[in-house]
PDB file of C-alpha atoms in Angstrom:
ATOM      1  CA  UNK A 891      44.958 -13.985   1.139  1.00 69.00           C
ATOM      2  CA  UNK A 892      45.899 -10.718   3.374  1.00 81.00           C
ATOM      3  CA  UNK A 893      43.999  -7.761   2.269  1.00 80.00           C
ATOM      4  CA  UNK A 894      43.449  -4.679   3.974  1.00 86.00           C
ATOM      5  CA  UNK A 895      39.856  -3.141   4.718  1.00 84.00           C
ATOM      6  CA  UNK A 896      39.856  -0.526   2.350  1.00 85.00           C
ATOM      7  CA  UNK A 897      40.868  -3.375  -0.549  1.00 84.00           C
ATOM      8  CA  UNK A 898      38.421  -5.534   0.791  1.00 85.00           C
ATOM      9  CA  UNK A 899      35.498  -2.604   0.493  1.00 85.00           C
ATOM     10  CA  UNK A 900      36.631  -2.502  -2.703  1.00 85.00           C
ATOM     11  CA  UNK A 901      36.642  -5.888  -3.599  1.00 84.00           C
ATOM     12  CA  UNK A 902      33.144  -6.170  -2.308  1.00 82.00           C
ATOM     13  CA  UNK A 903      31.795  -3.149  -3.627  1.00 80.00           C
ATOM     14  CA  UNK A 904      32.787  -4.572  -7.137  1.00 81.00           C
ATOM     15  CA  UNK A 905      31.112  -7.830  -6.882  1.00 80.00           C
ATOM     16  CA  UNK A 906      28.017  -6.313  -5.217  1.00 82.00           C
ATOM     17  CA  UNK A 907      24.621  -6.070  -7.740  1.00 79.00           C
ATOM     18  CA  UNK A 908      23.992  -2.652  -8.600  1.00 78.00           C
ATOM     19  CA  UNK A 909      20.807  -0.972  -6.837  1.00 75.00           C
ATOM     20  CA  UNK A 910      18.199  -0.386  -9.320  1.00 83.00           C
ATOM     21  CA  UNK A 911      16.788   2.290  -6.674  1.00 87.00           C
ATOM     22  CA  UNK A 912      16.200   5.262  -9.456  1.00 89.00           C
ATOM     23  CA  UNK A 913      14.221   2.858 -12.102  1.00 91.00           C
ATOM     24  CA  UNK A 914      11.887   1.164  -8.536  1.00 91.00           C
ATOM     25  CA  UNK A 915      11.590   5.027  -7.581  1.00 92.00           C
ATOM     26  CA  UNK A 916       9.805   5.532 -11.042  1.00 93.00           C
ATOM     27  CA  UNK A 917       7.573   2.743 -10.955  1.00 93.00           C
ATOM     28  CA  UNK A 918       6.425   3.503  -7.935  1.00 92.00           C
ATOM     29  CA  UNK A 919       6.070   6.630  -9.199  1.00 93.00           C
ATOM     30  CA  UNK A 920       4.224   6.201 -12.336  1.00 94.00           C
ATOM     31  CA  UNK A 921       1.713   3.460 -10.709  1.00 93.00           C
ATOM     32  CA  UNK A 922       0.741   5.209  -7.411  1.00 90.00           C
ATOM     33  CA  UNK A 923      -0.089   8.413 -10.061  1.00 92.00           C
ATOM     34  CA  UNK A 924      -1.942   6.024 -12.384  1.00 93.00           C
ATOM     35  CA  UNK A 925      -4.553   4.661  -9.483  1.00 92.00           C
ATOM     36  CA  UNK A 926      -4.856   8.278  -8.369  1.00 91.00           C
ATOM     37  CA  UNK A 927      -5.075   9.742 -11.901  1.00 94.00           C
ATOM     38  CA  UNK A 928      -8.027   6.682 -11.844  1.00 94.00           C
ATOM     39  CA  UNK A 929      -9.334   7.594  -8.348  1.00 94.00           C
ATOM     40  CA  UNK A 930     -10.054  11.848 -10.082  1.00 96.00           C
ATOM     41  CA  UNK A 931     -11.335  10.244 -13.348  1.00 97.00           C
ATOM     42  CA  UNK A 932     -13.710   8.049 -10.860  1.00 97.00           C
ATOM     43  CA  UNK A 933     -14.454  10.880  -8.909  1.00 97.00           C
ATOM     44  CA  UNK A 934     -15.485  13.270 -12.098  1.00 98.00           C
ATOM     45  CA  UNK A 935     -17.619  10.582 -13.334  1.00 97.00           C
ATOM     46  CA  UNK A 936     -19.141  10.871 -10.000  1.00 97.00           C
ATOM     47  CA  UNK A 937     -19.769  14.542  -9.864  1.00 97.00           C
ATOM     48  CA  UNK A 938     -20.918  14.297 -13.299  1.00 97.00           C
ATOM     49  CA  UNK A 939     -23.814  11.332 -12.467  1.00 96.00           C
ATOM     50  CA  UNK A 940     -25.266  14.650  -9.852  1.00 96.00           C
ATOM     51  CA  UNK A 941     -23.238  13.781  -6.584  1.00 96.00           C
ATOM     52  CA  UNK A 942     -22.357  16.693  -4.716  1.00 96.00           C
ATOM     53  CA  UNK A 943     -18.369  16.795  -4.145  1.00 96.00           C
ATOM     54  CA  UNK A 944     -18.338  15.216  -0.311  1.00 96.00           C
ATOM     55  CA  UNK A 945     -20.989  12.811  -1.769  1.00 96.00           C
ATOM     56  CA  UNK A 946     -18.700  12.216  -5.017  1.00 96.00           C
ATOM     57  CA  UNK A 947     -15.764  11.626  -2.577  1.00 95.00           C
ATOM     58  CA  UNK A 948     -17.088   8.910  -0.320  1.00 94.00           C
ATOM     59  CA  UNK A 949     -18.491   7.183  -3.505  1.00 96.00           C
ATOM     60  CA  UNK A 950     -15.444   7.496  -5.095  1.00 95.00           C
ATOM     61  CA  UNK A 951     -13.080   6.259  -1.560  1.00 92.00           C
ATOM     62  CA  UNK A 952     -15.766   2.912  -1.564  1.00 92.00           C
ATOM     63  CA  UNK A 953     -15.304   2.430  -5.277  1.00 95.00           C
ATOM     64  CA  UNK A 954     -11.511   1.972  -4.853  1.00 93.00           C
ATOM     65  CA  UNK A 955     -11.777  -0.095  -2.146  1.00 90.00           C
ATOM     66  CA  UNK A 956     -13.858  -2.415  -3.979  1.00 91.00           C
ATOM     67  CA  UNK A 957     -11.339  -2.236  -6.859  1.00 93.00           C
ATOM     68  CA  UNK A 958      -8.550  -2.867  -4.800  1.00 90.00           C
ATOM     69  CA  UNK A 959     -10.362  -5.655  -3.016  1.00 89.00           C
ATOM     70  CA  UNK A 960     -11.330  -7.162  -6.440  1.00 91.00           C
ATOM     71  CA  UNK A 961      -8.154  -6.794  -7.973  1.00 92.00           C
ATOM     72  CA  UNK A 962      -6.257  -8.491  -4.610  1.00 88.00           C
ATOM     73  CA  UNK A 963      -9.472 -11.482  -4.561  1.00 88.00           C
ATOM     74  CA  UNK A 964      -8.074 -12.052  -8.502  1.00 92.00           C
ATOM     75  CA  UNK A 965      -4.462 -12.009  -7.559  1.00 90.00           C
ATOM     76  CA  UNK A 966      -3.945  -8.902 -10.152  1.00 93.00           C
ATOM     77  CA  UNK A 967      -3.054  -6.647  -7.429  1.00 89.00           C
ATOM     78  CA  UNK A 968      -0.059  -8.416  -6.094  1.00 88.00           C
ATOM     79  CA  UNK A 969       1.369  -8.814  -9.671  1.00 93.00           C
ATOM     80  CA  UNK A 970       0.885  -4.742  -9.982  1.00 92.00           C
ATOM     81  CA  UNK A 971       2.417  -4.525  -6.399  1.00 89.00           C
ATOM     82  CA  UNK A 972       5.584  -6.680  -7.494  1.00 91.00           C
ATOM     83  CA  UNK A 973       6.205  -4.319 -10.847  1.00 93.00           C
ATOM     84  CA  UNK A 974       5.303  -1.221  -8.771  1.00 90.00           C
ATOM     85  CA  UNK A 975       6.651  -1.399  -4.952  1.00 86.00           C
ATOM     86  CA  UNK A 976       5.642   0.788  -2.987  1.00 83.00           C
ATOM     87  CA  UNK A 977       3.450   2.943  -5.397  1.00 85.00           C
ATOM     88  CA  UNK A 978       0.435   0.479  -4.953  1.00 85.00           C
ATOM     89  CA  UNK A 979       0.851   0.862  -0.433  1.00 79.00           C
ATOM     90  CA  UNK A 980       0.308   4.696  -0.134  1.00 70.00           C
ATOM     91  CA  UNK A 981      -3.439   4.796  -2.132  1.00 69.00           C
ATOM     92  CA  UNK A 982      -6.545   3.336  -0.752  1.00 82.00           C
ATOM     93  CA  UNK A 983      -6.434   0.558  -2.725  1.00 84.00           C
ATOM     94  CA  UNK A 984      -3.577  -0.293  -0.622  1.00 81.00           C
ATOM     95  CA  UNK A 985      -5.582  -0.435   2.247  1.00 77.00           C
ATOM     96  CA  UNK A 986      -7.663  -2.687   0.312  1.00 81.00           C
ATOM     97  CA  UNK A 987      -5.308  -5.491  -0.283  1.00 81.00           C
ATOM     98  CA  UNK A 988      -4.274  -5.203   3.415  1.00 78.00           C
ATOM     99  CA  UNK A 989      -7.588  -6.429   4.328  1.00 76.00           C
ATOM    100  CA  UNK A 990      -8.298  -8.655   1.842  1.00 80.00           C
ATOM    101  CA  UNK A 991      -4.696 -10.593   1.344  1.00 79.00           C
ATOM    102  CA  UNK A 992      -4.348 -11.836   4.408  1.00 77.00           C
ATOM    103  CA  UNK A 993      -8.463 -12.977   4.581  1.00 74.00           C
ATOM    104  CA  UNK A 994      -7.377 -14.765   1.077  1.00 76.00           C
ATOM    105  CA  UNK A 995      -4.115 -16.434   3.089  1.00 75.00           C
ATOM    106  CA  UNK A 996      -6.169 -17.601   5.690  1.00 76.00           C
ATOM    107  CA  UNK A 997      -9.448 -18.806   4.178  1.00 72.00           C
ATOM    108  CA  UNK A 998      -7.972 -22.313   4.654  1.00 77.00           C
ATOM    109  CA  UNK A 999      -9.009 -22.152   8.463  1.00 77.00           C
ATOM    110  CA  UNK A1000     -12.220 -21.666   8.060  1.00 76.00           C
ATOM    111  CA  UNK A1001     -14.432 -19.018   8.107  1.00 74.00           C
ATOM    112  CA  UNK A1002     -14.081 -17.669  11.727  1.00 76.00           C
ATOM    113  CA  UNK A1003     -10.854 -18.658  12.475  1.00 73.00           C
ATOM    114  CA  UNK A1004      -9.148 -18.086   9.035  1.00 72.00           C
ATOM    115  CA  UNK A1005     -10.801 -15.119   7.372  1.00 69.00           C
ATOM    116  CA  UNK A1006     -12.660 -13.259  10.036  1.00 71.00           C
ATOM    117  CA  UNK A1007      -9.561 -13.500  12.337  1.00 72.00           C
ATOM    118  CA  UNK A1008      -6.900 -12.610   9.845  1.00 71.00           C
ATOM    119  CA  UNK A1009      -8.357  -9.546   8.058  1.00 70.00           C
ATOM    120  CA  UNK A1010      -7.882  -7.374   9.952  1.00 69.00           C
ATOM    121  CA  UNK A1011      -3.987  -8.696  11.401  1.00 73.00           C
ATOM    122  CA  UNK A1012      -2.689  -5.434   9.022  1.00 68.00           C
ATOM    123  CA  UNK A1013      -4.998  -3.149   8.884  1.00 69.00           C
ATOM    124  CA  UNK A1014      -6.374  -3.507  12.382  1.00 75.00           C
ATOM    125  CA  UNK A1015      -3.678  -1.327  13.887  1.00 77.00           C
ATOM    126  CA  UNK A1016      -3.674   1.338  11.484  1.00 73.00           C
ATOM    127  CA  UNK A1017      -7.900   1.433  12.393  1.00 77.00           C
ATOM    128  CA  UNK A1018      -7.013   1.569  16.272  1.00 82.00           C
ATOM    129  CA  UNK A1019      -4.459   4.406  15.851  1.00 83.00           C
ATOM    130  CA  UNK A1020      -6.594   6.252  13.487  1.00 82.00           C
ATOM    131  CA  UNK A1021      -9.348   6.365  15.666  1.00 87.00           C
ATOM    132  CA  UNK A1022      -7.311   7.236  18.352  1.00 91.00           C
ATOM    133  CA  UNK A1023      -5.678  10.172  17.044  1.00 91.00           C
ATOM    134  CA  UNK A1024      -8.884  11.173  15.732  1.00 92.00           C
ATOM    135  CA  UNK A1025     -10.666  11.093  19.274  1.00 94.00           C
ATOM    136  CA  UNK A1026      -7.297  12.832  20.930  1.00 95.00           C
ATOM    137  CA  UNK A1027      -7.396  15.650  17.753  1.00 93.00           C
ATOM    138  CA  UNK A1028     -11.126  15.990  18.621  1.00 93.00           C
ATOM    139  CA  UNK A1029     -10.497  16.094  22.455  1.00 95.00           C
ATOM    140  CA  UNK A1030      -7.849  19.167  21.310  1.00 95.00           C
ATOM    141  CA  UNK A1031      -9.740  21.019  19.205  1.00 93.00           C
ATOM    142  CA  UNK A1032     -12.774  20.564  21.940  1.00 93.00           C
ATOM    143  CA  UNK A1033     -10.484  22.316  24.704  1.00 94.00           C
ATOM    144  CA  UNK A1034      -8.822  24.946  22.201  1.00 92.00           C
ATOM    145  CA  UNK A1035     -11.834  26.249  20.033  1.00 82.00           C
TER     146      UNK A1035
END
């Protein structure tokens, strides 16, 4: 069967599935706006309880870590991560599940070697370089100001 390239393209661009790239766009969307639209009703119940609004921000950053850390230890999270994409990576709950997936994949090794070793294999280099650009931001702002 002889066909030239632009029949071929054709062909193939017939018989490929069609990208579902607007309705994953909206999910992650609509999910990474639901944890945040959680993470302000969290912090207002914060401010509420007294808590000034740095005070009211930490508490409410370590309350969605725990959540996302919970919700990963249950296996929830993953399930919310398969409807949602990429909407459940950019929060701090993704953070989170980065730690605490990979302690949960490992936990078979033992205690050291499994858990310890492996929770930090994802979010370990996002630490280092956060640090880092802290201390070189810090360094910069030391010099300039």
């Amino acid at each position: 069967m002889k066909m030239t390239n632009d029949e071929y393209r054709h062909y193939s661009d017939s018989h490929q599935p069609r990208s579902k790239c607007a309705l994953n766009a909206a999910k992650a969307f609509l999910v990474g706006g639901l944890i945040c639209c959680i993470g302000q009703v969290i912090l207002q119940l914060y401010l509420g309880a007294g808590l000034d609004k740095q005070a009211g921000a930490a508490a409410t950053s370590i309350t969605l870590v725990f959540l996302g850390a919970l919700l990963t230890g249950l296996g929830i999270y993953d399930r919310i991560a398969k409807f949602a994409g990429g909407g459940t990576l950019v929060p701090i709950t993704g953070f989170a599940n980065s730690m605490v997936a990979p302690a949960l994949e490992f936990k078979t090794e033992g205690l050291i070697t499994g858990t310890a070793a492996k929770m930090f294999i994802i979010a370990g280099p996002v630490i280092v370089y956060g640090i880092t650009a802290s201390v070189v931001y810090g360094l910069i702002l030391c010099i300039i100001g």
